[in-house]
XYZ file of C-alpha atoms in Angstrom:
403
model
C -3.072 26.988 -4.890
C -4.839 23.989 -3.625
C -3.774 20.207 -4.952
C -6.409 17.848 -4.657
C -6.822 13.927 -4.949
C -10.079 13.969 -6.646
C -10.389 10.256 -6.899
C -9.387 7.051 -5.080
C -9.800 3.647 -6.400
C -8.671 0.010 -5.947
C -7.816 -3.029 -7.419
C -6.995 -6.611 -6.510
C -6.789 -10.013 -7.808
C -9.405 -12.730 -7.562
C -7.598 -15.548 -6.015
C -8.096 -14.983 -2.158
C -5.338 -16.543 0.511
C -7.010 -17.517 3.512
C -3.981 -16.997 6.295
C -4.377 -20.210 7.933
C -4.264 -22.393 5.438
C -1.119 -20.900 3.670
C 0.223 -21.478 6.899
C -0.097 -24.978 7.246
C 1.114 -25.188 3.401
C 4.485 -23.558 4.413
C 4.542 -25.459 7.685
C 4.601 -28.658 5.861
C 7.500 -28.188 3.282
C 10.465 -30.317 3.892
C 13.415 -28.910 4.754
C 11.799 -26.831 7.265
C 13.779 -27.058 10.546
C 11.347 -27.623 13.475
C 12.457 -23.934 15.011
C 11.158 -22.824 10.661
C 8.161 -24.475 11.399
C 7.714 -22.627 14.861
C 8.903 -19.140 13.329
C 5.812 -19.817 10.489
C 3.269 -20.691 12.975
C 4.355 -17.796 14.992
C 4.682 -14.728 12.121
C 1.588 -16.317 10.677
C -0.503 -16.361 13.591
C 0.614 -13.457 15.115
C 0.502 -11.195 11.313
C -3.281 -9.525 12.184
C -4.370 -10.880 8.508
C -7.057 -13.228 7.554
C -6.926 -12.744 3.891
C -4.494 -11.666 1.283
C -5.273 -11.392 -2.605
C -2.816 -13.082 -5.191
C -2.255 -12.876 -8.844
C -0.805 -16.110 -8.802
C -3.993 -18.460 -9.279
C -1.937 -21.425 -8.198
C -1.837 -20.048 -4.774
C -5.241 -21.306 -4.425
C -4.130 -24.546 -3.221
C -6.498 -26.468 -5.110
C -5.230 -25.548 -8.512
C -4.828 -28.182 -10.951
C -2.467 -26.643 -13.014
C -0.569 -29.493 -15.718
C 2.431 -27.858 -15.741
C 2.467 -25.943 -12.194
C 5.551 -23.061 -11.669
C 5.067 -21.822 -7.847
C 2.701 -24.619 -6.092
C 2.162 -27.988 -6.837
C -1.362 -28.797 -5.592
C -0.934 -32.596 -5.777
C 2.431 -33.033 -4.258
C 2.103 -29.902 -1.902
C 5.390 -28.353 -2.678
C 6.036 -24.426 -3.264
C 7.960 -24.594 -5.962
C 11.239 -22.585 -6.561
C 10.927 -20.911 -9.933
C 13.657 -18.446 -11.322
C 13.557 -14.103 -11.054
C 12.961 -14.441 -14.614
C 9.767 -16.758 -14.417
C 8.506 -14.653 -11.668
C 9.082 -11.240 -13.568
C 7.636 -12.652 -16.986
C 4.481 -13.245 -14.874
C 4.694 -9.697 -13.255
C 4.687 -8.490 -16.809
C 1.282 -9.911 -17.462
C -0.414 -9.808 -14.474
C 0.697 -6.551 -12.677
C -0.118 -4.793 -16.274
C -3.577 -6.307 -15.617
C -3.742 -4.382 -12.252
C -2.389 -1.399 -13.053
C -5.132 -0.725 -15.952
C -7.903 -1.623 -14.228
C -7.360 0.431 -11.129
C -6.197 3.664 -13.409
C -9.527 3.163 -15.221
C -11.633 2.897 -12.482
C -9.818 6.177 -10.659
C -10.438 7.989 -13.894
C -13.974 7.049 -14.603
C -14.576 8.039 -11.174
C -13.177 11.282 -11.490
C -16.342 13.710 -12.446
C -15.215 16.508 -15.127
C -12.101 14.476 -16.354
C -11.431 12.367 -18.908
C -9.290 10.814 -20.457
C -8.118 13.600 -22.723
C -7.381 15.649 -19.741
C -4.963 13.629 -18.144
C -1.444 15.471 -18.397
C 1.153 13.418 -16.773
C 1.053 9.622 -15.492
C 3.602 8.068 -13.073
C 3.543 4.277 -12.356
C 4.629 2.936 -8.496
C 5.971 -0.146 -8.192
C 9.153 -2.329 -6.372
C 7.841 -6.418 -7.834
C 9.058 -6.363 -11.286
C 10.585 -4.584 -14.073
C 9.698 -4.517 -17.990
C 9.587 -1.730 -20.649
C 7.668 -0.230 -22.344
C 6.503 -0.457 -18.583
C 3.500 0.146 -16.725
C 3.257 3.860 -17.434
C 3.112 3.246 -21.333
C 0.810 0.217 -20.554
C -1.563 2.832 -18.732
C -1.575 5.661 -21.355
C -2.330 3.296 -24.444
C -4.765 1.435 -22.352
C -6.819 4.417 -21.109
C -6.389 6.058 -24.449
C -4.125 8.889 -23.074
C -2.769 11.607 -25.496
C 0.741 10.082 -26.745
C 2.433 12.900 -25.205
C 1.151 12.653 -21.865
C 4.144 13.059 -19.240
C 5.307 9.808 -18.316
C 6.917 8.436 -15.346
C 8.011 5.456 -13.353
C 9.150 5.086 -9.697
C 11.044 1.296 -9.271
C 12.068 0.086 -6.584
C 11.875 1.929 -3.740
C 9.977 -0.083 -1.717
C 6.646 0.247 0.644
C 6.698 4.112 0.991
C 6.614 5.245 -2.792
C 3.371 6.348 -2.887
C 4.624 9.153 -1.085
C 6.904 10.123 -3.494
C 4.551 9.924 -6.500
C 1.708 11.850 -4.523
C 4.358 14.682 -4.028
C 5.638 14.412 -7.476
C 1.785 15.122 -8.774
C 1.505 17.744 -6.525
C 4.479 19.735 -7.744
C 3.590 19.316 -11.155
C -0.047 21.002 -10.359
C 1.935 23.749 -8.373
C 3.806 24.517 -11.838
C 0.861 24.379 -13.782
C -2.406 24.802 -12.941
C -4.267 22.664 -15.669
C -2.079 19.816 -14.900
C -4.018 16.509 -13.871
C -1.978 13.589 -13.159
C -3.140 9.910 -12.498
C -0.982 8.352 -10.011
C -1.387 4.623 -10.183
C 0.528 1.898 -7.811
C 0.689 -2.193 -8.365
C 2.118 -4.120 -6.688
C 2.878 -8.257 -7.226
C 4.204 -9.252 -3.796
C 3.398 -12.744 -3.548
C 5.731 -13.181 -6.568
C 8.494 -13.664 -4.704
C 7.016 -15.557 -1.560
C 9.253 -19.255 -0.905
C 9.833 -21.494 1.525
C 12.591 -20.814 3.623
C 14.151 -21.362 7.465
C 15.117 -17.614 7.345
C 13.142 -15.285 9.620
C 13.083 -12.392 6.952
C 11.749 -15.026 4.497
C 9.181 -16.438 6.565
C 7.814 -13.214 7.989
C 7.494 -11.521 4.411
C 5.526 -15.120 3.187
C 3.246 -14.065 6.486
C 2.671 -10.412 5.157
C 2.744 -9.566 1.734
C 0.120 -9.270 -1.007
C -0.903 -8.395 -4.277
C -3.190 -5.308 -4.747
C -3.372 -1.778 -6.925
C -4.724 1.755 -5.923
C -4.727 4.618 -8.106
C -5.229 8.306 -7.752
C -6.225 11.559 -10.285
C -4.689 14.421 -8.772
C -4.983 18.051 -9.921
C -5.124 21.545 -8.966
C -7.905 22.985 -11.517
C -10.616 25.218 -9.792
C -13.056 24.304 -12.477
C -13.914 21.317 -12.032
C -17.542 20.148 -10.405
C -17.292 18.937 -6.455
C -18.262 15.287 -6.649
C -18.352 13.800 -3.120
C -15.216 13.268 -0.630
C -11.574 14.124 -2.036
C -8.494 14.519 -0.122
C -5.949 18.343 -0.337
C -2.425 17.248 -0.314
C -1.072 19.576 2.108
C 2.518 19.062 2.827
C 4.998 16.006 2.697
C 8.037 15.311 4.503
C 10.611 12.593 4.107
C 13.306 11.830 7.133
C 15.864 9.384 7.321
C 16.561 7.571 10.848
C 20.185 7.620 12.032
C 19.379 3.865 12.593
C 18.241 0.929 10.710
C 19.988 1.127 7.149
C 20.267 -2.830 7.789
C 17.296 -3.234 8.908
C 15.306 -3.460 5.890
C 15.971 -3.377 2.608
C 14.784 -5.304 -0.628
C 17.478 -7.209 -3.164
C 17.069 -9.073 -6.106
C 18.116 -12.584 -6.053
C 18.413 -15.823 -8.152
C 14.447 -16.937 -6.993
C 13.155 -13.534 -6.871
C 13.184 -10.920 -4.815
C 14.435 -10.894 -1.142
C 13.334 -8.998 1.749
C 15.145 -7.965 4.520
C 12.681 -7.111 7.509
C 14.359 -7.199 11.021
C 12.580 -7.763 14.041
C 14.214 -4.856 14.905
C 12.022 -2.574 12.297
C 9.179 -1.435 15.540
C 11.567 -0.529 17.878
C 13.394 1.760 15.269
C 9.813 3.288 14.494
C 9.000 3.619 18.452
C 11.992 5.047 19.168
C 12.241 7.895 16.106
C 8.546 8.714 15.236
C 8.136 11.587 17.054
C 11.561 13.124 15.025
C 10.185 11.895 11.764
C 6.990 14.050 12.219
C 8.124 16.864 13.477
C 9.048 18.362 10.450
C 5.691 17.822 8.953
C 3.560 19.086 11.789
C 5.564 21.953 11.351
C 4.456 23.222 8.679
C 0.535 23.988 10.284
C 0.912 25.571 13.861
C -2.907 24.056 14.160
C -1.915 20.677 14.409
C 2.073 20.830 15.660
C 0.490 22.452 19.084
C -2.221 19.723 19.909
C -1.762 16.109 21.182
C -1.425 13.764 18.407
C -4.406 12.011 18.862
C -6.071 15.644 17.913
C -5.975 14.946 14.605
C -8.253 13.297 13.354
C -7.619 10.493 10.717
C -4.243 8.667 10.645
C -3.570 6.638 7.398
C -0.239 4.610 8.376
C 1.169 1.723 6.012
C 0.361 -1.398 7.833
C 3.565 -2.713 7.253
C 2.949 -5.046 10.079
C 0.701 -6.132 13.444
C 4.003 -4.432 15.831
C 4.534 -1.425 13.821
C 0.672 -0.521 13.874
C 1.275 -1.241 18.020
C 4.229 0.859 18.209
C 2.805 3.774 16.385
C -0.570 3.872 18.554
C 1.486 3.874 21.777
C 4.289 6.078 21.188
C 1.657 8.652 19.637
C -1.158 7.853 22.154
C -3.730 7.453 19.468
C -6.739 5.938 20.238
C -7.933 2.093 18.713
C -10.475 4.120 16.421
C -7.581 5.818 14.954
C -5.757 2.773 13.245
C -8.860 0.844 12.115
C -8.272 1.884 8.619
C -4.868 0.502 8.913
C -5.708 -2.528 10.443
C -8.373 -3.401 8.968
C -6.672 -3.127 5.622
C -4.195 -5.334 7.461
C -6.291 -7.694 8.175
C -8.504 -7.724 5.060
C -6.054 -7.510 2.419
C -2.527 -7.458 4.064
C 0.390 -6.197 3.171
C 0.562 -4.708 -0.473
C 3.925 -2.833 -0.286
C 3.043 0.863 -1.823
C -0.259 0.594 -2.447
C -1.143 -0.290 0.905
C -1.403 3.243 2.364
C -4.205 4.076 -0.802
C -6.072 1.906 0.138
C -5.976 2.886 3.808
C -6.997 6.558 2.299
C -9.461 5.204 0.166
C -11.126 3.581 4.022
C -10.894 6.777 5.587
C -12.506 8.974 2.045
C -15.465 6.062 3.059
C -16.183 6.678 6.498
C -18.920 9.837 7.054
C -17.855 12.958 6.942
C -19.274 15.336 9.369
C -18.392 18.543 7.718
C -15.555 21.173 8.265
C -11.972 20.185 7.826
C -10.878 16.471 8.799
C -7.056 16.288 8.721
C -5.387 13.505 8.006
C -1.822 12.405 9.025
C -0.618 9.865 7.095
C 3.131 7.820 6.881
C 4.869 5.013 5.284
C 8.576 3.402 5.957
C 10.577 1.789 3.818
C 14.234 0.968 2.962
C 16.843 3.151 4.663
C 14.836 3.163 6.901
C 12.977 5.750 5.294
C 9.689 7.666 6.660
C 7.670 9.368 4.303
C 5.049 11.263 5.688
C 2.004 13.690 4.164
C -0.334 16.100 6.108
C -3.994 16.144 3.992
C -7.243 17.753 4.455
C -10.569 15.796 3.842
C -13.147 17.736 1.811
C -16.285 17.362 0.407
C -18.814 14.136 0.473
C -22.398 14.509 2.182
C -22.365 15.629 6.023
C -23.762 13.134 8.229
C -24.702 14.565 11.954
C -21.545 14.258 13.957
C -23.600 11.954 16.785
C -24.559 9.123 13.674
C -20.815 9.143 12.390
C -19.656 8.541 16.284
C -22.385 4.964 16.026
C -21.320 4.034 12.549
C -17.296 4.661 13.395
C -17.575 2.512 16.262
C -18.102 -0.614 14.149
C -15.075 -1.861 12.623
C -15.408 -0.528 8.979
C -18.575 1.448 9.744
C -21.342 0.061 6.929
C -18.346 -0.189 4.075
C -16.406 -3.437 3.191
C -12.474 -2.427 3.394
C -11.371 0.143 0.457
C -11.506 -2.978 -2.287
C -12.645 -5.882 -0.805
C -15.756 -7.082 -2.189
C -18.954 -7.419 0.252
């Protein structure tokens, strides 16, 4: 039985941070120690990102807000509003995301509607409220009331991997399953101005954003352009890094905890984590790394994405998808990797089978991993996709950022 992500589509907010200038915002806070101020230039400038998205419109820095809760564009000052303030607002506005990028995922999914769809399961670590995102989706979209519902909280910047294997097992155990996968996250919720390195370096990162996903195993269905087979999925735990990053909830929102530590951890136990994976194909475990094709890792950051081409000796080609996403969009916590699928679904596809490796770490530290199979879409002569590929992007904007 083959399990196939049949559609792949985005969604982000309209307010746009430009990197620079939220640096010199946090640079400028009082209370910022001058080695803060030097830690903010330096995660800011060295991040690979030149624009984030935000749901927060006050992040603009020219909003003239009466009664501002997170940025005060006349006095300058980030503001320091509660976990609840922050989470009423994720109520709102990641509800906002999540529907729009389920829609868009299921209108662009030829031969299914909305009638069709037999299970739903919600991604997200930013906020909590219930009746949560999955009911949000299935009333929104018109789902049959007793469409299978499910919610993963809280697990951080690999749980797409998780959901993606969840919809694949419930295909595997019935055929005329279809389930819409659909991830939102609200990052920039729980952004402030602090002189701790964990603090700063997640303000320099993190983003707002949604991807969603219809997944299914039905043979009937028409082929409509480029999908992706879900092929196997791993998950290993290092024997290192449990400290090393994790995610809490505090008394001003959410706090990360993202080591410096976090690339050499990944250098030094990627090769372990994907062994198990590769495992499972004997045509990929036997070649060089940099044999397969497409690689769709999480961006989680500029030195990860460095670690992971070295220690795998994949070529700069390889990681465009990820950086660019990085750079275009930052760091969206588990919907990041969709997006770097939905980049890779948009490049041309020169026929046969295009396998894609793909991983995400998290809390634990945790590696989830997924081995996929790129099928369908018009063939373009192998010689024209070499010119476009070289380009940055080829001729597409980023998976969901607007030309």
């Amino acid at each position: 039985m083959t399990v196939t992500l049949r559609s792949l589509e985005t969604a982000i907010p309209p307010t746009v941070l430009v990197q620079s200038e939220v640096r010199d915002t946090f640079v400028a806070q009082p209370g910022l120690t001058r080695l803060g101020q030097r830690l903010v230039r330096t995660c800011f400038d060295s991040a690979a990102i030149d624009t984030r998205r935000t749901a927060l419109a006050e992040l603009s820095l020219t909003d003239t807000s009466e009664h501002p809760l997170f940025y005060d564009a006349r006095s300058g000052l980030l503001l320091r509003p509660s976990t609840k303030t922050r989470n009423d607002i994720f109520a709102v506005e990641a509800t906002k995301l999540f529907i729009e990028a389920a829609s868009k995922a299921l209108a662009a999914c030829t031969g299914v509607n909305a009638a069709d769809i037999t299970h739903v399961i919600t991604v997200s670590c930013t906020g909590f409220f219930n009746p949560g995102p999955d009911y949000k989706v299935t009333r929104a979209l018109g789902l049959n009331p007793s469409v299978q519902r499910y919610h993963l909280g809280f697990m951080g910047c690999y749980a797409a991997f998780p959901a993606m294997r969840a919809a694949k097992s419930f295909c595997e155990a019935d055929p005329r399953a279809v389930v819409l996968v659909v991830s939102a996250e609200l990052c920039s919720l729980h952004v402030r101005t602090s002189n701790d390195p964990d603090a700063i370096l997640g303000s320099s990162l993190f983003a707002d954003g949604a991807a969603a996903a219809v997944i299914t195993a039905r043979d009937d269905l028409p082929d409509a352009g480029p999908a992706i087979q879900l092929d196997h999925f791993e998950t290993v735990l290092t024997p290192v890094g449990e400290e090393a990053m994790a995610w809490n909830i505090g008394d001003e929102g959410f706090e990360m905890v993202l080591g410096t530590y976090v690339p050499h951890i990944i250098d030094d136990h990627i090769v372990g984590a994907l062994a198990p994976l590769l495992a499972h194909d004997e045509s990929v475990s036997v070649h060089p790394y940099r044999d397969i094709g497409h690689w769709a890792i999480h961006p989680g950051g500029r030195a990860i994405l460095d670690k992971v081409e070295a220690k795998l000796e994949l070529s700069a080609q390889q990681l465009v998808p990820a950086r660019e996403t990085l750079r275009t969009v930052g760091n969206m916590s588990s919907a990041t990797v969709l997006f770097v699928l939905k980049y890779i679904l948009e490049q041309p596809f020169t026929g046969g089978n295009e396998r894609i490796c793909s991983m995400a770490f998290g809390p634990g530290l945790t590696v989830e991993t997924g081995l996929f199979t790129r099928v369908g879409g018009p063939v373009q002569p192998a010689a024209a996709a070499t010119e476009q590929a070289a380009v940055p992007g080829g001729q597409v904007e980023p998976a969901g950022v607007p030309a």
